[in-house]
Amino acid sequence: MHLDYSDHVFVDLVPEQFGPSETIVARYRGLVATAFRYRSGVAGLRISNAKGEIVMLPFQGQQIWDATFLGRSLTMRSMFDEPVATRDYLSNYGAFFIHCGATAMGNPGPDDRHPLHGDLPNAPYQDVQLIAGGNSEGPFMALTGRCRQTLAFSHDYVMEPTVRLQLDASSLAVDIVIENLKRSAIELMYLAHINFKPADGGRLVDTVADDSADIVVRQTLPPFFTPSESYLAYRDAVVADPSRHRLLTKGEPIDPELVLTM
């Protein structure tokens, strides 16, 4: 569903606005947007309110690279201190939020060669805009842009995401529109990939029952993962008791990741 921003202010963003020194792009009723460039050359856009801030990569995947609210960073720890200019998924895996898909997603199988998690994670964006305005929740700032993915005889589509931060919020609203420009239908797969920093002693809460009929643990790992004995023991414990995955125990490494189908 397209959002109605007809009465709001749009600020066009271009790569030349993003230099080594952080500069203010816009201020609006307590919200501030600033532009800068990482040492790696990747452009960053910081949008802040009284409760925190997000840092986005406006021209590379429109990723939310980092999010900090109420004095706590919400982003997982990773091997990457800053984003890397690349299209390869694992060469820039450190963001808080990543768009994945759209014609394929997940690990490529033996009969396909799609990129890991698809074309969207580090895709280049054009027509990037900062939006300032108000809605029923009050003033906000948002980032949007257009990314066209075209592969002859395969697919042709446009991705238009929007990430919105309200003035008094410590959470975000994310909307996407994917438009198929090809005459024939395309298969659509999309993943909103969120990487939270765990809280020691935390507990995951959802509406799925804790049984093997509703929670299936991935048993076959991709070839680039070499699991440790401790990981295999942890995985087997979750297979035996699916509720085990809910506990975030300090000092218990989960490497590689534990994947559940719920």
PDB file of N, CA and C in Angstrom, residues 148 150-151 153-157 179-187:
ATOM      1  N   ARG A 148      15.853  -0.215  -8.719  1.00  0.00           N
ATOM      2  CA  ARG A 148      15.349  -1.054  -9.813  1.00  0.00           C
ATOM      3  C   ARG A 148      16.304  -2.214 -10.041  1.00  0.00           C
ATOM      4  N   THR A 150      16.975  -5.321 -12.555  1.00  0.00           N
ATOM      5  CA  THR A 150      16.626  -5.823 -13.883  1.00  0.00           C
ATOM      6  C   THR A 150      17.630  -6.874 -14.315  1.00  0.00           C
ATOM      7  N   LEU A 151      17.131  -8.017 -14.719  1.00  0.00           N
ATOM      8  CA  LEU A 151      17.952  -9.084 -15.279  1.00  0.00           C
ATOM      9  C   LEU A 151      17.223  -9.613 -16.506  1.00  0.00           C
ATOM     10  N   PHE A 153      15.429 -11.392 -19.377  1.00  0.00           N
ATOM     11  CA  PHE A 153      14.733 -12.681 -19.471  1.00  0.00           C
ATOM     12  C   PHE A 153      14.419 -13.290 -18.105  1.00  0.00           C
ATOM     13  N   SER A 154      14.602 -12.525 -17.035  1.00  0.00           N
ATOM     14  CA  SER A 154      14.349 -13.079 -15.709  1.00  0.00           C
ATOM     15  C   SER A 154      13.386 -12.210 -14.913  1.00  0.00           C
ATOM     16  N   HIS A 155      13.803 -10.973 -14.543  1.00  0.00           N
ATOM     17  CA  HIS A 155      12.939 -10.146 -13.722  1.00  0.00           C
ATOM     18  C   HIS A 155      13.233  -8.672 -13.950  1.00  0.00           C
ATOM     19  N   ASP A 156      12.271  -7.842 -13.602  1.00  0.00           N
ATOM     20  CA  ASP A 156      12.386  -6.385 -13.695  1.00  0.00           C
ATOM     21  C   ASP A 156      11.398  -5.809 -12.690  1.00  0.00           C
ATOM     22  N   TYR A 157      11.914  -5.294 -11.580  1.00  0.00           N
ATOM     23  CA  TYR A 157      11.026  -4.780 -10.550  1.00  0.00           C
ATOM     24  C   TYR A 157      11.665  -3.572  -9.866  1.00  0.00           C
ATOM     25  N   GLU A 179       7.130  -3.271  -7.029  1.00  0.00           N
ATOM     26  CA  GLU A 179       6.315  -3.204  -8.241  1.00  0.00           C
ATOM     27  C   GLU A 179       6.969  -4.030  -9.342  1.00  0.00           C
ATOM     28  N   ASN A 180       6.224  -4.977  -9.874  1.00  0.00           N
ATOM     29  CA  ASN A 180       6.702  -5.805 -10.971  1.00  0.00           C
ATOM     30  C   ASN A 180       6.516  -5.049 -12.288  1.00  0.00           C
ATOM     31  N   LEU A 181       7.629  -4.761 -12.997  1.00  0.00           N
ATOM     32  CA  LEU A 181       7.566  -4.055 -14.274  1.00  0.00           C
ATOM     33  C   LEU A 181       7.564  -5.008 -15.465  1.00  0.00           C
ATOM     34  N   LYS A 182       7.701  -6.292 -15.210  1.00  0.00           N
ATOM     35  CA  LYS A 182       7.734  -7.285 -16.275  1.00  0.00           C
ATOM     36  C   LYS A 182       6.309  -7.680 -16.656  1.00  0.00           C
ATOM     37  N   ARG A 183       6.094  -8.048 -17.900  1.00  0.00           N
ATOM     38  CA  ARG A 183       4.757  -8.413 -18.331  1.00  0.00           C
ATOM     39  C   ARG A 183       4.272  -9.697 -17.676  1.00  0.00           C
ATOM     40  N   SER A 184       5.184 -10.613 -17.430  1.00  0.00           N
ATOM     41  CA  SER A 184       4.808 -11.873 -16.786  1.00  0.00           C
ATOM     42  C   SER A 184       4.970 -11.753 -15.278  1.00  0.00           C
ATOM     43  N   ALA A 185       4.302 -12.645 -14.564  1.00  0.00           N
ATOM     44  CA  ALA A 185       4.359 -12.630 -13.102  1.00  0.00           C
ATOM     45  C   ALA A 185       5.742 -13.065 -12.619  1.00  0.00           C
ATOM     46  N   ILE A 186       6.123 -12.603 -11.435  1.00  0.00           N
ATOM     47  CA  ILE A 186       7.363 -13.040 -10.810  1.00  0.00           C
ATOM     48  C   ILE A 186       7.038 -13.647  -9.453  1.00  0.00           C
ATOM     49  N   GLU A 187       7.855 -14.594  -9.038  1.00  0.00           N
ATOM     50  CA  GLU A 187       7.747 -15.101  -7.684  1.00  0.00           C
ATOM     51  C   GLU A 187       8.347 -14.063  -6.741  1.00  0.00           C
TER      52      GLU A 187
END
